[in-house]
XYZ file of C-alpha atoms in Angstrom:
370
model
C -81.018 11.110 -25.535
C -82.266 8.200 -23.419
C -79.710 5.845 -24.990
C -76.958 8.335 -24.251
C -78.034 8.741 -20.574
C -78.087 4.871 -20.289
C -74.526 4.632 -21.504
C -73.390 7.319 -18.953
C -75.116 5.575 -16.081
C -73.641 2.256 -17.142
C -70.161 3.790 -17.320
C -70.432 5.504 -13.961
C -71.385 2.209 -12.275
C -68.198 0.466 -13.522
C -64.961 0.742 -11.467
C -62.049 2.882 -12.588
C -59.256 0.853 -14.262
C -55.931 0.924 -12.344
C -53.078 2.968 -13.761
C -50.811 0.802 -16.017
C -47.019 1.214 -15.735
C -45.822 -1.555 -18.001
C -45.887 -4.326 -15.393
C -48.699 -6.744 -14.753
C -51.321 -8.100 -17.180
C -52.074 -5.682 -20.037
C -55.120 -7.629 -21.311
C -56.884 -7.123 -17.960
C -56.119 -3.370 -18.107
C -57.344 -3.060 -21.732
C -60.603 -4.866 -20.863
C -61.272 -2.666 -17.798
C -60.495 0.510 -19.757
C -62.677 -0.300 -22.759
C -65.643 -1.429 -20.541
C -65.482 1.891 -18.645
C -64.839 4.347 -21.557
C -65.590 2.711 -24.851
C -69.219 4.065 -24.839
C -68.505 7.371 -23.151
C -67.299 8.857 -26.490
C -67.490 7.828 -30.116
C -64.155 9.588 -30.925
C -61.041 7.389 -30.723
C -58.723 10.395 -30.415
C -60.645 11.334 -27.230
C -60.081 7.864 -25.879
C -56.386 8.144 -26.633
C -56.255 11.472 -24.723
C -57.998 9.995 -21.693
C -55.741 6.943 -21.744
C -52.479 8.938 -21.939
C -53.440 11.521 -19.356
C -55.174 9.290 -16.705
C -54.230 5.618 -17.037
C -50.655 5.250 -18.401
C -47.503 6.172 -16.463
C -43.770 5.565 -16.451
C -42.372 3.301 -19.073
C -45.788 2.386 -20.421
C -46.648 5.971 -21.143
C -43.326 6.613 -22.832
C -43.687 3.519 -25.018
C -47.334 4.430 -25.944
C -46.221 7.853 -27.117
C -43.828 6.222 -29.633
C -46.710 4.858 -31.676
C -47.020 6.636 -34.916
C -50.161 8.648 -35.760
C -51.840 7.644 -32.507
C -54.500 10.406 -32.816
C -55.425 9.318 -36.357
C -55.942 5.615 -35.746
C -58.571 3.397 -34.005
C -58.013 2.602 -30.362
C -58.008 -1.125 -31.205
C -55.248 -0.719 -33.681
C -53.193 1.200 -31.169
C -53.789 -1.373 -28.473
C -52.656 -4.189 -30.728
C -49.355 -2.480 -31.725
C -48.765 -1.326 -28.109
C -49.292 -4.837 -26.777
C -46.883 -6.272 -29.380
C -44.192 -3.767 -28.437
C -44.795 -4.226 -24.723
C -44.462 -7.985 -25.009
C -41.211 -7.628 -26.970
C -39.749 -5.191 -24.522
C -40.677 -7.329 -21.424
C -39.292 -10.392 -23.228
C -35.977 -8.762 -24.078
C -35.329 -7.642 -20.478
C -36.277 -11.079 -19.086
C -33.929 -12.834 -21.554
C -31.126 -10.584 -20.509
C -31.781 -11.171 -16.883
C -32.116 -14.911 -17.429
C -28.749 -15.038 -19.209
C -27.096 -13.102 -16.339
C -28.615 -15.389 -13.701
C -27.684 -18.570 -15.538
C -24.077 -17.371 -15.934
C -23.613 -16.308 -12.242
C -20.734 -17.946 -10.474
C -18.927 -16.787 -7.426
C -15.386 -15.443 -8.045
C -12.597 -16.553 -5.718
C -11.988 -12.932 -4.614
C -15.715 -12.146 -4.189
C -17.377 -11.991 -0.723
C -20.460 -14.299 -0.339
C -22.753 -11.315 0.517
C -21.749 -9.574 -2.725
C -22.433 -12.679 -4.729
C -25.878 -13.311 -3.099
C -26.886 -9.690 -3.828
C -26.293 -10.499 -7.550
C -28.182 -13.791 -7.221
C -31.196 -12.138 -5.695
C -31.160 -9.151 -8.070
C -31.018 -11.202 -11.330
C -33.399 -13.973 -10.130
C -36.067 -11.315 -9.328
C -35.738 -9.788 -12.706
C -35.562 -13.074 -14.595
C -38.463 -14.775 -12.748
C -40.892 -12.019 -11.604
C -43.916 -14.248 -11.731
C -42.765 -17.495 -10.124
C -43.849 -18.571 -6.688
C -41.601 -17.874 -3.648
C -41.066 -21.594 -3.159
C -39.640 -21.932 -6.707
C -37.579 -18.742 -6.398
C -36.118 -20.037 -3.162
C -35.036 -23.217 -4.753
C -33.278 -21.558 -7.646
C -31.394 -19.257 -5.296
C -30.515 -22.147 -3.027
C -28.992 -24.062 -5.934
C -26.685 -21.047 -6.638
C -25.806 -20.717 -2.954
C -24.986 -24.372 -2.485
C -22.768 -24.337 -5.564
C -20.836 -21.328 -4.296
C -20.302 -23.006 -0.819
C -18.588 -26.086 -2.257
C -15.150 -24.506 -1.737
C -15.661 -25.021 2.055
C -16.299 -28.744 2.453
C -17.329 -28.520 6.156
C -19.782 -25.636 5.472
C -21.157 -27.484 2.440
C -21.900 -30.634 4.413
C -23.565 -28.598 7.162
C -25.812 -26.784 4.702
C -26.854 -30.207 3.120
C -27.902 -31.471 6.540
C -29.709 -28.245 7.469
C -31.486 -28.111 4.127
C -33.487 -31.285 4.837
C -34.860 -29.691 8.054
C -36.380 -26.728 6.171
C -39.391 -26.232 3.985
C -38.652 -25.440 0.341
C -39.918 -21.810 0.721
C -37.657 -21.128 3.841
C -34.462 -22.939 2.562
C -32.745 -20.009 0.887
C -33.251 -17.373 3.642
C -32.063 -19.732 6.467
C -29.078 -21.141 4.557
C -28.018 -17.646 3.413
C -28.082 -16.537 7.108
C -25.809 -19.477 8.139
C -23.303 -18.776 5.223
C -23.088 -15.049 5.908
C -22.708 -15.454 9.723
C -19.878 -17.860 8.984
C -18.233 -15.360 6.716
C -18.536 -12.736 9.530
C -16.902 -15.119 12.060
C -13.977 -15.852 9.633
C -13.471 -12.137 9.113
C -13.492 -11.574 12.866
C -10.963 -14.365 13.355
C -8.655 -12.967 10.728
C -8.796 -9.542 12.351
C -7.794 -11.008 15.699
C -4.955 -13.003 14.171
C -3.595 -9.858 12.569
C -3.648 -8.086 15.922
C -1.826 -10.934 17.685
C 0.824 -11.095 14.955
C 1.488 -7.376 15.260
C 1.839 -7.841 19.030
C 5.045 -9.747 18.616
C 6.689 -6.789 17.015
C 5.632 -4.126 19.589
C 8.080 -2.175 21.630
C 8.547 -2.991 25.287
C 5.553 -1.434 27.243
C 5.973 1.287 29.768
C 3.802 1.061 32.967
C 1.363 3.750 31.700
C 0.708 1.891 28.443
C -1.731 -0.498 30.055
C -4.725 1.717 30.103
C -3.959 2.865 26.556
C -3.880 -0.732 25.303
C -7.214 -1.533 26.888
C -8.781 1.561 25.340
C -7.388 0.742 21.892
C -8.543 -2.825 22.117
C -12.069 -1.800 23.099
C -12.076 0.834 20.340
C -10.932 -1.741 17.763
C -13.620 -4.260 18.853
C -16.318 -1.613 18.799
C -15.165 -0.487 15.311
C -15.270 -4.089 14.157
C -18.890 -4.633 15.331
C -19.939 -1.290 13.969
C -18.725 -2.383 10.539
C -20.700 -5.677 10.577
C -23.387 -5.742 7.952
C -26.835 -7.252 8.661
C -27.923 -9.404 5.764
C -31.551 -9.284 6.743
C -32.026 -5.499 6.388
C -28.777 -4.370 4.764
C -27.783 -2.210 7.670
C -24.501 -2.220 9.739
C -23.666 -2.542 13.354
C -25.648 -5.721 14.044
C -26.065 -9.245 12.727
C -29.127 -10.761 11.064
C -30.282 -12.658 14.168
C -30.410 -9.302 16.095
C -32.398 -7.529 13.385
C -36.172 -7.073 13.568
C -37.931 -8.336 10.416
C -37.935 -5.859 7.648
C -39.041 -6.955 4.143
C -36.720 -4.688 2.134
C -34.871 -6.006 -0.936
C -31.167 -5.719 -1.292
C -30.132 -2.496 -3.043
C -26.909 -2.558 -4.961
C -23.952 -0.460 -3.698
C -21.943 0.507 -6.734
C -18.184 0.234 -6.616
C -15.931 -1.917 -4.587
C -13.156 -1.389 -2.051
C -12.536 2.336 -1.563
C -15.918 3.274 -3.055
C -17.844 1.171 -0.548
C -15.566 2.225 2.388
C -16.605 5.860 1.579
C -20.190 5.126 2.438
C -21.438 5.640 6.005
C -24.602 4.041 7.393
C -26.396 5.163 10.580
C -29.148 3.042 11.917
C -32.349 3.399 13.892
C -34.405 0.604 15.293
C -32.087 -1.993 13.902
C -32.075 -0.891 10.230
C -30.718 1.903 8.026
C -32.214 5.315 8.384
C -29.367 7.589 7.355
C -26.746 7.276 4.580
C -23.795 9.605 3.979
C -20.702 9.597 1.783
C -17.410 10.227 3.507
C -14.013 11.705 2.344
C -15.714 14.551 0.410
C -17.421 12.096 -1.969
C -20.798 12.959 -3.401
C -23.763 10.616 -2.938
C -25.992 9.706 -5.844
C -28.839 7.297 -6.700
C -29.525 5.212 -9.822
C -32.812 4.185 -11.328
C -34.275 3.449 -14.747
C -37.299 4.688 -16.661
C -38.816 1.196 -16.576
C -38.836 1.435 -12.729
C -39.760 5.111 -12.397
C -42.867 7.302 -12.771
C -40.796 9.885 -14.526
C -41.499 10.230 -18.165
C -38.756 10.315 -20.822
C -37.980 14.003 -21.804
C -37.249 12.598 -25.342
C -38.473 9.379 -26.862
C -34.899 8.270 -27.700
C -33.642 8.531 -24.148
C -31.937 5.401 -22.805
C -32.960 3.648 -19.607
C -30.526 4.914 -16.992
C -31.503 7.788 -14.612
C -29.145 9.570 -12.166
C -30.577 11.337 -9.158
C -28.186 13.795 -7.525
C -28.038 16.527 -4.875
C -28.112 20.141 -6.064
C -24.806 21.604 -7.364
C -24.465 24.162 -4.614
C -24.947 21.764 -1.585
C -21.993 21.094 0.696
C -21.024 17.456 0.124
C -20.763 16.610 3.838
C -24.428 17.779 4.280
C -25.884 15.251 1.707
C -27.929 12.630 3.543
C -29.783 10.225 1.249
C -33.037 9.578 3.138
C -33.947 13.256 3.673
C -32.281 14.713 0.507
C -34.049 12.314 -1.929
C -37.261 11.676 0.080
C -36.589 7.989 0.280
C -39.508 5.823 1.258
C -40.132 2.041 1.465
C -43.281 0.437 0.084
C -43.928 -3.291 -0.176
C -40.234 -4.067 0.478
C -38.854 -1.679 -2.199
C -36.977 1.572 -1.734
C -38.125 4.598 -3.785
C -36.825 8.164 -4.263
C -39.525 10.803 -4.246
C -37.506 14.079 -4.353
C -35.319 15.221 -7.201
C -32.794 18.036 -6.379
C -31.129 17.217 -9.681
C -31.979 14.492 -12.158
C -30.316 13.381 -15.389
C -31.045 10.873 -18.133
C -28.827 9.090 -20.749
C -29.038 10.527 -24.272
C -25.628 9.646 -25.618
C -24.305 11.071 -22.397
C -25.956 12.241 -19.159
C -28.272 15.249 -19.782
C -30.293 17.216 -17.193
C -34.022 16.803 -17.192
C -35.864 20.048 -18.186
C -35.932 22.421 -15.172
C -37.166 23.146 -12.553
C -36.361 19.823 -10.972
C -38.879 20.443 -8.266
C -41.604 19.750 -10.761
C -40.805 15.998 -10.511
C -41.089 15.717 -6.702
C -43.666 13.326 -5.587
C -43.107 10.846 -8.416
C -41.553 7.472 -7.362
C -38.391 6.059 -8.792
C -37.200 2.574 -7.555
C -33.599 2.857 -6.265
C -31.384 0.348 -8.228
C -28.145 1.419 -6.585
C -26.438 3.940 -4.290
C -23.015 5.289 -5.249
C -20.322 7.491 -3.690
C -18.165 9.342 -6.232
C -15.811 12.225 -6.357
């Protein structure tokens, strides 16, 4: 009896282990869990139940549930197999991301901001544990290679590079490159307007005010379409944007698909997101980046988060509809009007969808679709 009381007192004095989601160091989690609970019960199946219900979530919980006969084996045996599967899964995703990053090259028809979104996305996935200084250098190498097509810009970047610390190089050089791209776009728009002017009909006296209004409207429209490469918003440039540590979120589709997306900003950065032209707005995530559990063990990674079927398309606004929040520079959805997973085709999660509200899913991309 006394020995049992001593074990309980010892356990209560130890801190609770943090919930494990498949990222971070598993050995530290295992050590903290066993220190806290190994002497609370002598039954391994009770330890498994405590582990599953309280301390595993997301991809880690789904992976643990795939272990065979987990209520009939020792906790040590389960931990060994789980650690092996976890290491293999993490290694496979890192290898894929590394191959994508190594093979990245800017296409001739690709805008620089689109290319750098890919660079940041794959470098973050391929090298999640490297220091910011090292990550900046790898991204800078890709940026400098892509800028070689413009000899003047490339020389300017080389000169500027020596004035910056290794950690700051990528962010500063990226801002220079993207501002240059904006200026070139503006110049092309102006040239197009001048060229069209030669073919205009003779102006009547009352056309003057109309031309001034059209010019002002065109310039306003141009500036409203400018994308800030600091926060990802539109209507202002990076040097005008207050600091906001939010990662780039992929916008799926090109050309018409992106033009169907409408951003409205508050305090310099995006706070409302709509789809235009009767397109429907959706979000994409994956089980490895979500607190949602797989409805079936054989479900594939992709998750689609959609508005309800009966909503009017023009009323779908992403931030309020999907409960979008920002934590530590990452966007998350926390509301699920409708959510689907890939099981040889997209399948609805078991209803009601409201039962999933409150769980976080990292937003991998936004998409506008018919």
